[in-house]
Coordinates of C-alpha atoms in Angstrom, one line a residue:
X10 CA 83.1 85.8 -51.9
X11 CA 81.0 86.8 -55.3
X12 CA 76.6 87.2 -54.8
X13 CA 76.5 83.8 -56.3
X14 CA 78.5 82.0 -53.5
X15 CA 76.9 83.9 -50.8
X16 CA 73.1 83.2 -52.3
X17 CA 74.4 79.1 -52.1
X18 CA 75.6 79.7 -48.6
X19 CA 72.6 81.6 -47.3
X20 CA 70.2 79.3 -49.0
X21 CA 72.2 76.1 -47.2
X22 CA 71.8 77.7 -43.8
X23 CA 68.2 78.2 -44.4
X24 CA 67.9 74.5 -45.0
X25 CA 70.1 73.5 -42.7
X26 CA 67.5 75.9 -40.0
X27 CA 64.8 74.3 -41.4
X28 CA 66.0 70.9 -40.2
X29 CA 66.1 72.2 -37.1
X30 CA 62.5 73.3 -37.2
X31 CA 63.3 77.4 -37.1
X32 CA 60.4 79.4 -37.3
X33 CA 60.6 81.9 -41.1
X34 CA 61.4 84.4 -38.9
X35 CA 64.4 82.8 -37.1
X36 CA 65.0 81.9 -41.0
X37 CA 65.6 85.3 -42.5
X38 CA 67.3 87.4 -39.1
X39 CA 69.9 84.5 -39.5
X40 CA 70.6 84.8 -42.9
X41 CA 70.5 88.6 -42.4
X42 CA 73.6 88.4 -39.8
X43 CA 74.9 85.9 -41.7
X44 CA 75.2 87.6 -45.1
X45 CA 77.2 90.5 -43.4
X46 CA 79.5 88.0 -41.8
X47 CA 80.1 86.2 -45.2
X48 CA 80.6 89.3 -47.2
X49 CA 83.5 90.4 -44.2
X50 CA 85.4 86.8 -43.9
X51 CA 83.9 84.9 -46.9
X52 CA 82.8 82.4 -43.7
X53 CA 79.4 82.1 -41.8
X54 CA 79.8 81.2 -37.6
X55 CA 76.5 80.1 -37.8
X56 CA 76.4 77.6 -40.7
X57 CA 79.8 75.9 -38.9
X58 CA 77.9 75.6 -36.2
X59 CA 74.8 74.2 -37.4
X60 CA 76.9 71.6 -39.3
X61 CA 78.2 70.5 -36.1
X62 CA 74.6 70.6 -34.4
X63 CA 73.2 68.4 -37.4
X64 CA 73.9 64.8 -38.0
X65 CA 76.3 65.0 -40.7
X66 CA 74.3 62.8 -43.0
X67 CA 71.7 65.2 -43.5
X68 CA 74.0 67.5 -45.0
X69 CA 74.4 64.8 -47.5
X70 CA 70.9 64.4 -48.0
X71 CA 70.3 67.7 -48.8
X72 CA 72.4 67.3 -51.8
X73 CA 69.8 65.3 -53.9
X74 CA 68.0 66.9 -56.4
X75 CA 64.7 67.3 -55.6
X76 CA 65.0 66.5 -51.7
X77 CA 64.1 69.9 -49.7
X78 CA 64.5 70.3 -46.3
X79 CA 61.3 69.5 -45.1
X80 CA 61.2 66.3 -46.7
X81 CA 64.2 65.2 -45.3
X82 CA 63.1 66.7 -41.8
X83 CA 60.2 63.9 -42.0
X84 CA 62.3 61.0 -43.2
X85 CA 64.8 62.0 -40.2
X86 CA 61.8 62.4 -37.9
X87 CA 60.0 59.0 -39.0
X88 CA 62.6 56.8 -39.9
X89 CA 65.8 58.1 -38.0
X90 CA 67.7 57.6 -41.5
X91 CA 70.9 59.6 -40.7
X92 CA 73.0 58.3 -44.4
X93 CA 72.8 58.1 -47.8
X94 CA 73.4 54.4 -47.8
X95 CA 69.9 53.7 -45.3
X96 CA 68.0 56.1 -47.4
X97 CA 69.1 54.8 -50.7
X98 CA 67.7 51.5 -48.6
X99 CA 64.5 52.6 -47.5
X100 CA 64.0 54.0 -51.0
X101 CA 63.7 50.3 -52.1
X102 CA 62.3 48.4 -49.7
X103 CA 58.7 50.5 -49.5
X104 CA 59.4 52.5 -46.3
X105 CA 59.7 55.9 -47.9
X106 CA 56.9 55.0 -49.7
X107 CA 54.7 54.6 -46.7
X108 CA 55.2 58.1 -45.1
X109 CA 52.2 60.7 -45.8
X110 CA 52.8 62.6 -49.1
X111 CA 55.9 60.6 -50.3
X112 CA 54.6 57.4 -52.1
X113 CA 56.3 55.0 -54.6
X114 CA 56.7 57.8 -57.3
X115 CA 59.0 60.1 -55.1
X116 CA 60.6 57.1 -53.3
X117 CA 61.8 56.2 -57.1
X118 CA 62.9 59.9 -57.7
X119 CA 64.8 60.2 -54.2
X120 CA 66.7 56.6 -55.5
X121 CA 67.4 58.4 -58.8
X122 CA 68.4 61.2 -56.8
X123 CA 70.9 59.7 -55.4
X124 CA 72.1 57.7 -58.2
X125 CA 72.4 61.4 -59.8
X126 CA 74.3 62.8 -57.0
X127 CA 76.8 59.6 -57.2
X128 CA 77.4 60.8 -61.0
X129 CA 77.2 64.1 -59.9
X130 CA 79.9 64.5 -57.4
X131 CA 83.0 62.9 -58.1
X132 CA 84.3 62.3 -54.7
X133 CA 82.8 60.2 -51.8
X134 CA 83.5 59.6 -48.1
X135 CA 85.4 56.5 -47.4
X136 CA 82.1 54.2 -45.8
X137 CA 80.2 55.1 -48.8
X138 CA 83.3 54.0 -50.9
X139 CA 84.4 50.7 -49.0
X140 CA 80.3 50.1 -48.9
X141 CA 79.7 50.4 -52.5
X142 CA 82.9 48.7 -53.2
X143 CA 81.9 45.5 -51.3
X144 CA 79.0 45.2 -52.8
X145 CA 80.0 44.9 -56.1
X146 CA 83.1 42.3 -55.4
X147 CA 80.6 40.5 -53.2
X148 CA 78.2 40.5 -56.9
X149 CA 81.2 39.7 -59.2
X150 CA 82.4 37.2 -56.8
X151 CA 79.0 35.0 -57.3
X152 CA 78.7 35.5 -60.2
X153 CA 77.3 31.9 -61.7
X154 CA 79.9 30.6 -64.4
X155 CA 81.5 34.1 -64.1
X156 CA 85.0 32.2 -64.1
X157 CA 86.4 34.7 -61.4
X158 CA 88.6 33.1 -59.7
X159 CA 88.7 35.6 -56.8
X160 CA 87.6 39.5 -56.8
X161 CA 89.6 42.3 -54.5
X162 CA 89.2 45.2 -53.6
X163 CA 92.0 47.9 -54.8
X164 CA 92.9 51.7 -54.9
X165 CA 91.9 54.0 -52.3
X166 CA 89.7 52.6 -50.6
X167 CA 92.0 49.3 -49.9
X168 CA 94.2 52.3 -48.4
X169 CA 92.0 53.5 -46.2
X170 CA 91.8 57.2 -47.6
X171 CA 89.5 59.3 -46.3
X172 CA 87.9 60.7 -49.7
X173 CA 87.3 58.5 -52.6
X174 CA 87.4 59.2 -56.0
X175 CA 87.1 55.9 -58.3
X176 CA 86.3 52.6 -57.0
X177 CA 88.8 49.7 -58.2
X178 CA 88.8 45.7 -58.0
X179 CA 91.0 42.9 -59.1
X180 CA 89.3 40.0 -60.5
X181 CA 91.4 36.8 -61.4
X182 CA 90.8 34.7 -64.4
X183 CA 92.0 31.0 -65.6
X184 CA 93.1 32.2 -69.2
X185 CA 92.0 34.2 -72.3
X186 CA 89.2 31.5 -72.9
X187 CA 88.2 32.2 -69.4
X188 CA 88.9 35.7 -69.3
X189 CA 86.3 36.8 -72.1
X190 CA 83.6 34.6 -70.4
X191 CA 84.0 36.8 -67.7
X192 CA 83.7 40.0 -69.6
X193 CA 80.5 38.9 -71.1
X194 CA 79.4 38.3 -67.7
X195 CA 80.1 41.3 -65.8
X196 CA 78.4 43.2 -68.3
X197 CA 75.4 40.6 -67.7
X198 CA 76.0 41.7 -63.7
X199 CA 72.9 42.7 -62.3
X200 CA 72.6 46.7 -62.2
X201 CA 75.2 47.2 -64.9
X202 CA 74.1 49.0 -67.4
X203 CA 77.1 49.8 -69.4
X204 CA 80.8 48.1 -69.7
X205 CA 83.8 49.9 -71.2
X206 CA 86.6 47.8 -72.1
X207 CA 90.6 48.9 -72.4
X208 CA 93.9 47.7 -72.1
X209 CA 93.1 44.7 -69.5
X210 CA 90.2 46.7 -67.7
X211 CA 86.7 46.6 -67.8
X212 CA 84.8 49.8 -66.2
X213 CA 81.0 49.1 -65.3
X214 CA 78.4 51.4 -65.1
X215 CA 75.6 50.7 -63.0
X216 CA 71.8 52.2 -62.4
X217 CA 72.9 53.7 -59.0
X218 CA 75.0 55.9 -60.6
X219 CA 78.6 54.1 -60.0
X220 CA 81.5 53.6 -61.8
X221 CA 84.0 50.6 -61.0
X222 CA 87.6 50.0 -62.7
X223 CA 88.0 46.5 -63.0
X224 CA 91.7 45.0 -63.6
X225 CA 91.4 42.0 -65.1
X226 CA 94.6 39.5 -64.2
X227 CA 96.1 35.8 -64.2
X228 CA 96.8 33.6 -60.7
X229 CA 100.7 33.9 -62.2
X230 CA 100.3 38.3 -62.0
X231 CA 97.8 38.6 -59.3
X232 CA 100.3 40.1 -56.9
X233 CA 101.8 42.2 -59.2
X234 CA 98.5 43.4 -60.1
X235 CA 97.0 43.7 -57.0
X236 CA 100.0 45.9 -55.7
X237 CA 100.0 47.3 -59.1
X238 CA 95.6 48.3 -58.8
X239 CA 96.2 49.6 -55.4
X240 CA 99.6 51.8 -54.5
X241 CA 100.1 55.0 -54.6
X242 CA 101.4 57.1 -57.7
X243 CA 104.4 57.6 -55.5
X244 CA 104.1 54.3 -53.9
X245 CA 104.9 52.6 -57.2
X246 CA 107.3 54.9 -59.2
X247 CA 109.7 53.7 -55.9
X248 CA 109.0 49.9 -56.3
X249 CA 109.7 50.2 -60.4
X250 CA 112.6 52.6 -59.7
X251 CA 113.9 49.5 -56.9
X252 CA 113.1 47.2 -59.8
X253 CA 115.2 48.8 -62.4
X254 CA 118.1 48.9 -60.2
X255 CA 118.0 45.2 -58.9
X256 CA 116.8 43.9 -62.8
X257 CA 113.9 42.4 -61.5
X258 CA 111.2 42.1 -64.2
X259 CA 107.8 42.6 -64.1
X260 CA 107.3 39.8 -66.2
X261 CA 108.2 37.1 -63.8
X262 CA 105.2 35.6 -61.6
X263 CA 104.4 37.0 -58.5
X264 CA 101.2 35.2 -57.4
X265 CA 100.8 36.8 -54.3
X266 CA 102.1 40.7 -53.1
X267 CA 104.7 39.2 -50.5
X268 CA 106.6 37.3 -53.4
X269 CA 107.0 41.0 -55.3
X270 CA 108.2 42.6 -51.9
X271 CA 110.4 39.6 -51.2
X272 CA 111.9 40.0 -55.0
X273 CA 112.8 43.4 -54.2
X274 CA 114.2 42.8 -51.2
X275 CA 111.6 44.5 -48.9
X276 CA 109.2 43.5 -46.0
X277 CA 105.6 42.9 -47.3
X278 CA 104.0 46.5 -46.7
X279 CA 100.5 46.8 -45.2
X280 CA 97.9 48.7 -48.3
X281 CA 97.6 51.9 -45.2
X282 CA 101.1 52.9 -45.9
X283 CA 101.6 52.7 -49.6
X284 CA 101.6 56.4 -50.3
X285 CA 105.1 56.9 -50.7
X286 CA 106.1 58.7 -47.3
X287 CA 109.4 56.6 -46.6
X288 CA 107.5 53.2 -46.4
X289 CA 109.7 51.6 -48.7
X290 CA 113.4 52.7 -47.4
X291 CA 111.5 51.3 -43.6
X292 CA 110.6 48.0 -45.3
X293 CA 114.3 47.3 -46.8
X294 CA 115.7 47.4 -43.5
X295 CA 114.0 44.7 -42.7
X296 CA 112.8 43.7 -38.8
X297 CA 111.9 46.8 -37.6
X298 CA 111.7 49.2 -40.0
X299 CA 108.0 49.0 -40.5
X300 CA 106.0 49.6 -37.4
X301 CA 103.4 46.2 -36.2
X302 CA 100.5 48.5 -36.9
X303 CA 97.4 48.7 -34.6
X304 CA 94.7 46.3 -34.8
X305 CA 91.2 45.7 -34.5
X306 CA 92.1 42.7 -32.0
X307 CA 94.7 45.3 -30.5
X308 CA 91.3 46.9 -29.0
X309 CA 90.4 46.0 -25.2
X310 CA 88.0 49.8 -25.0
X311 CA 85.5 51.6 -26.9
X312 CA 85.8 55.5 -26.5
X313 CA 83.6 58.4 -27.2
X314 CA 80.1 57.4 -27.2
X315 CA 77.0 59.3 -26.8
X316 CA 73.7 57.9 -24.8
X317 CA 70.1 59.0 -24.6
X318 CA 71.7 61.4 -21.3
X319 CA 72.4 64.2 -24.2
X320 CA 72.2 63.1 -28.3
X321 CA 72.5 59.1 -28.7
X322 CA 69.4 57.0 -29.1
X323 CA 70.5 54.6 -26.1
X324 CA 70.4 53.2 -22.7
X325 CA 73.7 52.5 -20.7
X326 CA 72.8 49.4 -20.6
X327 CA 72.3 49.1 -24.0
X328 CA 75.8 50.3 -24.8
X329 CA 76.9 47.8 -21.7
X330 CA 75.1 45.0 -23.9
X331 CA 76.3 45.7 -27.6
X332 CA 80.2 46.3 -26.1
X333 CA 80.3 43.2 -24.1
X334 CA 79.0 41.3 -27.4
X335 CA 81.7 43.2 -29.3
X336 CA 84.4 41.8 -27.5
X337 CA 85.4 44.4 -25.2
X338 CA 86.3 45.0 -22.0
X339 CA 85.1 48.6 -21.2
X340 CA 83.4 51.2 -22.7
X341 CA 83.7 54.8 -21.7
X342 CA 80.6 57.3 -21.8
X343 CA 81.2 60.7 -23.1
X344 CA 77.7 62.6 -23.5
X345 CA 77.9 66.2 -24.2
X346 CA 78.5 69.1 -21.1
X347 CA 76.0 71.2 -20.3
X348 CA 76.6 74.5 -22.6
X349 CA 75.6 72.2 -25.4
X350 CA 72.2 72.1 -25.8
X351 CA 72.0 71.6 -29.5
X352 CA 73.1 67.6 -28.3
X353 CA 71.1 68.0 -24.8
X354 CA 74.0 68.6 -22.2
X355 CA 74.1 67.3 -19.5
X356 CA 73.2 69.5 -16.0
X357 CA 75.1 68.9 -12.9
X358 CA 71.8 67.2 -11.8
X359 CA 72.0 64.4 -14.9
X360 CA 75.6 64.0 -14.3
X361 CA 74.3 62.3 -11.2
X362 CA 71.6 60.5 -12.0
X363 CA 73.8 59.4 -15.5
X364 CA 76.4 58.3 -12.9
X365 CA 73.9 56.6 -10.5
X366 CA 72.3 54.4 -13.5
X367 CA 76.1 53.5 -14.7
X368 CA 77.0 52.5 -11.2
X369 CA 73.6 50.4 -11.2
X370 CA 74.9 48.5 -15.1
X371 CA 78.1 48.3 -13.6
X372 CA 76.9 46.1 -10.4
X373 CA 74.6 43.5 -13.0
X374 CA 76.9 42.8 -15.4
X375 CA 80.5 41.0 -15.7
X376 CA 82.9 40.9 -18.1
X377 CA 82.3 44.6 -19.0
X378 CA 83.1 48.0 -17.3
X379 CA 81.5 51.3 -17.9
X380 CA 83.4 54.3 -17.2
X381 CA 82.1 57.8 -16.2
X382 CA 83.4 60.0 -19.4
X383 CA 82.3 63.5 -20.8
X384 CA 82.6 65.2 -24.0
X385 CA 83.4 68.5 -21.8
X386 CA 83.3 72.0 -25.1
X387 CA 86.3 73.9 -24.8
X388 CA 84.4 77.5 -24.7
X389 CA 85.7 80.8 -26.4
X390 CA 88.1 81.6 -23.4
X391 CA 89.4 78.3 -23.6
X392 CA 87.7 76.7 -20.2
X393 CA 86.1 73.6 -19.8
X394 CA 82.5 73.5 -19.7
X395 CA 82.0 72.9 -15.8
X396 CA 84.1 74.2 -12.9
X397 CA 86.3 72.1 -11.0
X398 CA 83.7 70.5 -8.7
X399 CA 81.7 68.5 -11.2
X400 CA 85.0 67.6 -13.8
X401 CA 86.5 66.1 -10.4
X402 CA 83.5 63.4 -10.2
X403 CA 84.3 62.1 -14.0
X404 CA 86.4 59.0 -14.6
X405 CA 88.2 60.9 -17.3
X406 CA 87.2 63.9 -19.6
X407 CA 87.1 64.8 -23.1
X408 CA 87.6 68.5 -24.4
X409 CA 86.5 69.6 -27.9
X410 CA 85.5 72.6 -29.7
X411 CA 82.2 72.6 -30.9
X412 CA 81.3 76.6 -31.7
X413 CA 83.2 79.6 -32.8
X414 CA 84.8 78.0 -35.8
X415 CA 85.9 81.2 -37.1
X416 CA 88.2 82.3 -34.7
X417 CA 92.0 83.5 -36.0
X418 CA 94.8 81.1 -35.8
X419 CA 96.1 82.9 -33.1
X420 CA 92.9 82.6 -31.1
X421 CA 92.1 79.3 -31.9
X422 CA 95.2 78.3 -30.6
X423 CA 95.2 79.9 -27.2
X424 CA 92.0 79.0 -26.6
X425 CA 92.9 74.9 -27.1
X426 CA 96.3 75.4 -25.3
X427 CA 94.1 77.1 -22.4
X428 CA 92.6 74.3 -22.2
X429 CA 95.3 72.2 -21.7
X430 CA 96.3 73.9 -18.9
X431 CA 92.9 72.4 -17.0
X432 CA 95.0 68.9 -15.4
X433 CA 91.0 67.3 -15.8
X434 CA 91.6 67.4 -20.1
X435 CA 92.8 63.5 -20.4
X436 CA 91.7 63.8 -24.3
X437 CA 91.6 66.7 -27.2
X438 CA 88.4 65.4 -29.1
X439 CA 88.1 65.9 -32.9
X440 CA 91.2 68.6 -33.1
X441 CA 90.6 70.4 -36.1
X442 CA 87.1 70.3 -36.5
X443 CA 86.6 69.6 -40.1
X444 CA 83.7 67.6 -41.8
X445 CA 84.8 65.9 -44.5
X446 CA 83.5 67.6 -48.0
X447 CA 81.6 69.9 -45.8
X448 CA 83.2 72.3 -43.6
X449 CA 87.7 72.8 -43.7
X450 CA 89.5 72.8 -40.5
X451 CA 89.4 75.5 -38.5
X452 CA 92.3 78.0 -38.1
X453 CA 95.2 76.6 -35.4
X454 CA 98.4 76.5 -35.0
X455 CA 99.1 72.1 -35.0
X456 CA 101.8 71.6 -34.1
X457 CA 102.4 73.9 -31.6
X458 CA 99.2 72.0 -30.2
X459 CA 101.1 68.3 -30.8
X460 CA 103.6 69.3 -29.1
X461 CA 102.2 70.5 -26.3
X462 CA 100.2 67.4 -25.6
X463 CA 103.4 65.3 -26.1
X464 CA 104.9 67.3 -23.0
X465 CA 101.9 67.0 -20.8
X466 CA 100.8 64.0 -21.4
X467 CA 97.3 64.8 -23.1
X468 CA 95.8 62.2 -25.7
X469 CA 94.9 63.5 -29.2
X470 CA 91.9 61.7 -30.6
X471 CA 91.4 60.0 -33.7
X472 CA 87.6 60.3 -34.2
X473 CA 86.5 57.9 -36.2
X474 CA 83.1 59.5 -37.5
X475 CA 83.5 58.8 -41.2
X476 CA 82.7 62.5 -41.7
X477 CA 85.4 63.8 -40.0
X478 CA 88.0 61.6 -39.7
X479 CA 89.5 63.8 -37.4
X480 CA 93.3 63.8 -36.6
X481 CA 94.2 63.5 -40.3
X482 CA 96.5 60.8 -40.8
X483 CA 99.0 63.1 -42.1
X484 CA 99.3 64.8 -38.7
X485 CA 98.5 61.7 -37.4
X486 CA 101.9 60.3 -38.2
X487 CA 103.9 64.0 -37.1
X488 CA 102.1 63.6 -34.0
X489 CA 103.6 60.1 -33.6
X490 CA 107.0 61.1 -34.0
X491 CA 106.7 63.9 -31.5
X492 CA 105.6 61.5 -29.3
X493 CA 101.9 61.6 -28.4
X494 CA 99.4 59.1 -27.0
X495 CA 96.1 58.9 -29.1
X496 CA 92.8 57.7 -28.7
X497 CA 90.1 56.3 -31.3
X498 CA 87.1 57.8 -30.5
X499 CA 83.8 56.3 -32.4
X500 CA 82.0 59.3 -31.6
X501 CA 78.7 57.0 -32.1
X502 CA 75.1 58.0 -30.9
X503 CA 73.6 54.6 -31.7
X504 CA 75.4 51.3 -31.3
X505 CA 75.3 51.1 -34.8
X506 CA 77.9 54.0 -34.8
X507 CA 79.7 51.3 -32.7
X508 CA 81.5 50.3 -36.9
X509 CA 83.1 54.3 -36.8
X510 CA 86.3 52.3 -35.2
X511 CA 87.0 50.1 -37.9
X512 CA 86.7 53.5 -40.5
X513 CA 89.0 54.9 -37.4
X514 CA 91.5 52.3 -37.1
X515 CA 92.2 52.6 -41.0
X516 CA 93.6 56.4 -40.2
X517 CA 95.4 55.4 -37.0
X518 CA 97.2 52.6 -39.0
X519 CA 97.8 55.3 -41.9
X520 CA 99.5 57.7 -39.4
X521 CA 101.9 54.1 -38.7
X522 CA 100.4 53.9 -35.0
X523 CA 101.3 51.1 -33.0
X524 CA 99.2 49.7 -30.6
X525 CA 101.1 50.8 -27.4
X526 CA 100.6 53.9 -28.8
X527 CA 96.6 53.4 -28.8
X528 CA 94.4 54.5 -25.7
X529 CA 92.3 51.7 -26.2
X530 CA 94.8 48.7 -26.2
X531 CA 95.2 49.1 -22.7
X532 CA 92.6 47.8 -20.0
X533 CA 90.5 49.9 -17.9
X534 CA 93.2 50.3 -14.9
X535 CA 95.6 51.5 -17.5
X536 CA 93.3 54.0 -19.7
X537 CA 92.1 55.5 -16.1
X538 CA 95.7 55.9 -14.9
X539 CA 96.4 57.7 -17.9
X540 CA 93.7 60.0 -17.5
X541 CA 94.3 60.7 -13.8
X542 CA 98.0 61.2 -13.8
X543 CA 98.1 65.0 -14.6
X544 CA 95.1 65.4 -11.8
X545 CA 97.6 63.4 -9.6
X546 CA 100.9 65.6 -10.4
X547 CA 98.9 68.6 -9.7
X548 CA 98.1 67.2 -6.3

């Protein structure tokens, strides 16, 4: 690592301890350790762990020009803004203006921050992506005498990947007559302030800083166009290579993406699994050969939540409340063990109380069961935080790794399969611990780990924070063919958070999960049977 990489890293980790409201002195004997560290393995321990201590969205934050640490230490403190997205929000509607020292002036500077970091950086997390996206089809769609007919969304983001680069849309016309109307419109569309036309595509600039392909296409091509605006590169060379060898022309009509399919002899294929990884050759053979993917009505249980016990902002009852009025049937509580204080772990004395008050929710309301969970760490030897005694009184338990990033492969490893050996581990949370954009992976042996929790029966979690994202759906689909059970985990500290499963589901259906393959399709009886049977084989 050159001086210039480890001055960016040490001046991060100052920030990032500023956040936390480290004294100067704390400040600079950090960075001193650190720089040592970082000069030795190119990687600093304790800025891996501070990302994981820190809401992820402050990281983000951080990135605006002009936006110290301090500053975003207040808006964090006063407005519990934890995303781009609600402070881009706030920035408009007066409330960053209303805090001591900010005013209108910076609240205008920290928008066109933000719009500079969008220019700035160009990828983006998949929330941000699908976010910004629907906005602007929602816009274009009501648009008044805008003569689109209907407006998409395409690309990545209609596959569900993880990391965006541009944002793309499909916007249907009447006719050339019809088609310039809405040309001169969109470049009338409020916050566009520049349009770029070429070759059936018009790309639109707008005053936050984003840039939006738009293909422009007929009711007659719209399928074609729509598959066309939103496949892989892989995805398509294998339908126009099919299409060659059948003589099917893309000139014909296909109004709708099943007609296409159907031409080429192929199931319709769901937009998850067009990235060319043998979805084609499953959809030719028909019933089948593509797998009934996991839904958001496949979903009887939320997983991996965190109340105001250790680092979510609510009751029980509140996550009793917003669950039942979600639609499902249980939700299972998984606030943080004891040797993490960073997220205020829980002692063996709030383990009881925390299962007293969920025994109390349980008894007043219906329709809506709350299970006794914990997010137990997996320390440096590999144990579970807590001995025998006080993992025996959980309904089920969740191990992850949340320190000592740095460790070799060949540590890393033993440390999670040690783990695994403890018959209380039901669920591997977050498995490789990466934040998207932020921090890689950490060292380990995978599949060695995959396979292991195939043969003993161990769930592998798809967490669903947007800024992990955390089996990767590449791994995702290897662990399904080995054979392992998953969970999606929201990993939510505010019912809010309570949306992760939707950004969640879109990896578990890009990994080709099925919903019997799914934790959380199954009802409470089922989930808990699952997590008791290795406690029950090992008498």
């Amino acid at each position: 690592m050159d001086k210039h990489a480890v001055r960016r890293t040490l001046d991060q980790l100052a920030a990032f301890l500023e956040l936390k409201g480290e004294s100067a002195f704390r400040v600079r004997a950090v960075q001193h350790a650190a720089r040592s560290e970082l000069l030795a393995t190119g990687r600093s321990s304790a800025l891996d762990e501070l990302r994981e201590q820190l809401p992820p969205g402050l990281a983000e934050m951080l990135r605006i020009p002009g936006l110290g640490a301090a500053k975003v230490r207040q808006i964090h403190d006063s407005l519990a803004i934890e995303s781009l997205a609600d402070l881009e929000a706030a920035a408009g509607d007066g409330r960053l203006a209303a805090l001591p020292r900010f005013g209108a002036k910076t609240a205008e500077n920290i928008r066109r921050g933000i719009a500079s970091l969008r220019r700035a950086s160009g990828l983006r997390l998949f929330h941000h992506a699908w976010d910004e996206s629907e906005a602007v089809r929602r816009a274009l769609a009501g648009l008044e005498d805008g003569r689109a007919l209907r407006v998409e969304i395409a690309g990545a983001v209609r596959r569900r990947c993880e990391v965006i680069g541009a944002l793309e849309l499909v916007a249907v016309h009447a006719g050339p007559a019809a088609r310039e109307t809405l040309v001169r419109r969109l470049g009338q569309a409020p916050g566009v302030t520049e349009i770029t036309r070429r070759e059936g595509t018009v790309t639109l600039r707008f005053a936050s800083g984003t840039l939006v392909d738009v293909l422009l296409t007929t009711p007659d091509r719209f399928g074609l166009d729509w598959i066309r605006a939103t496949g892989s590169p892989a995805h398509l060379a294998g339908l126009e290579s099919r299409a060659r060898a059948m003589g099917v022309s893309w000139s014909a009509p296909f109004p709708d993406e099943p007609s296409l399919y159907r031409a080429l002899g192929l199931a319709w294929v769901p937009p998850e699994l067009r990235e060319g990884n043998g979805e084609l050759e499953a959809a030719a053979r028909g019933d089948g050969g593509l797998p009934r993917l996991v839904e958001q009505s496949d979903l009887r249980g939320l997983l991996h939540c965190h109340s105001n016990y250790s680092d979510g902002t609510v009751t029980i009852a509140d996550w009793a409340a917003a669950c039942h009025a979600a639609g499902y049937e249980w939700v299972g509580i998984t606030d943080h063990s004891k040797s993490a204080p960073y997220g205020g772990g829980l002692g063996a004395e709030d383990v009881a109380r925390q299962h007293l008050e969920i025994d109390v929710v349980n008894a007043r309301v219906s329709g809506l069961r709350v299970l006794k969970g914990v997010e137990a760490d997996i320390l440096a030897d590999g144990t579970l935080d807590y001995g025998p005694d006080v993992l025996d009184r959980f309904d089920f338990v969740i191990g992850s790794i949340h320190s000592r990033f740095g460790m070799s492969e060949a540590e890393m490893t033993r440390r999670v399969l040690t783990a695994m050996d403890d018959p209380h581990l039901a669920i591997l949370g977050h498995p490789t611990g990466r934040l998207l954009l932020q921090r890689e992976p950490y060292a380990i042996d995978l599949e060695q780990v995959l396979a292991t929790a195939a043969a003993r029966g161990i769930a592998i979690e798809v967490n669903a924070d947007p800024h992990r994202l955390d089996l990767d759906w590449r791994m995702v689909r290897r662990a399904r063919e080995l054979g392992v059970t998953f969970s999606i985990g929201a990993d939510a500290h505010s019912t809010g958070g309570m949306t992760n499963v939707a950004v969640g589901l879109g990896i578990a259906r890009k990994g080709w999960l099925e919903p019997d393959r799914v934790l959380n399709t199954r009802d409470a009886e089922a989930f808990l049977a699952f997590a008791r049977a290795r406690l029950v084989a090992a008498g």
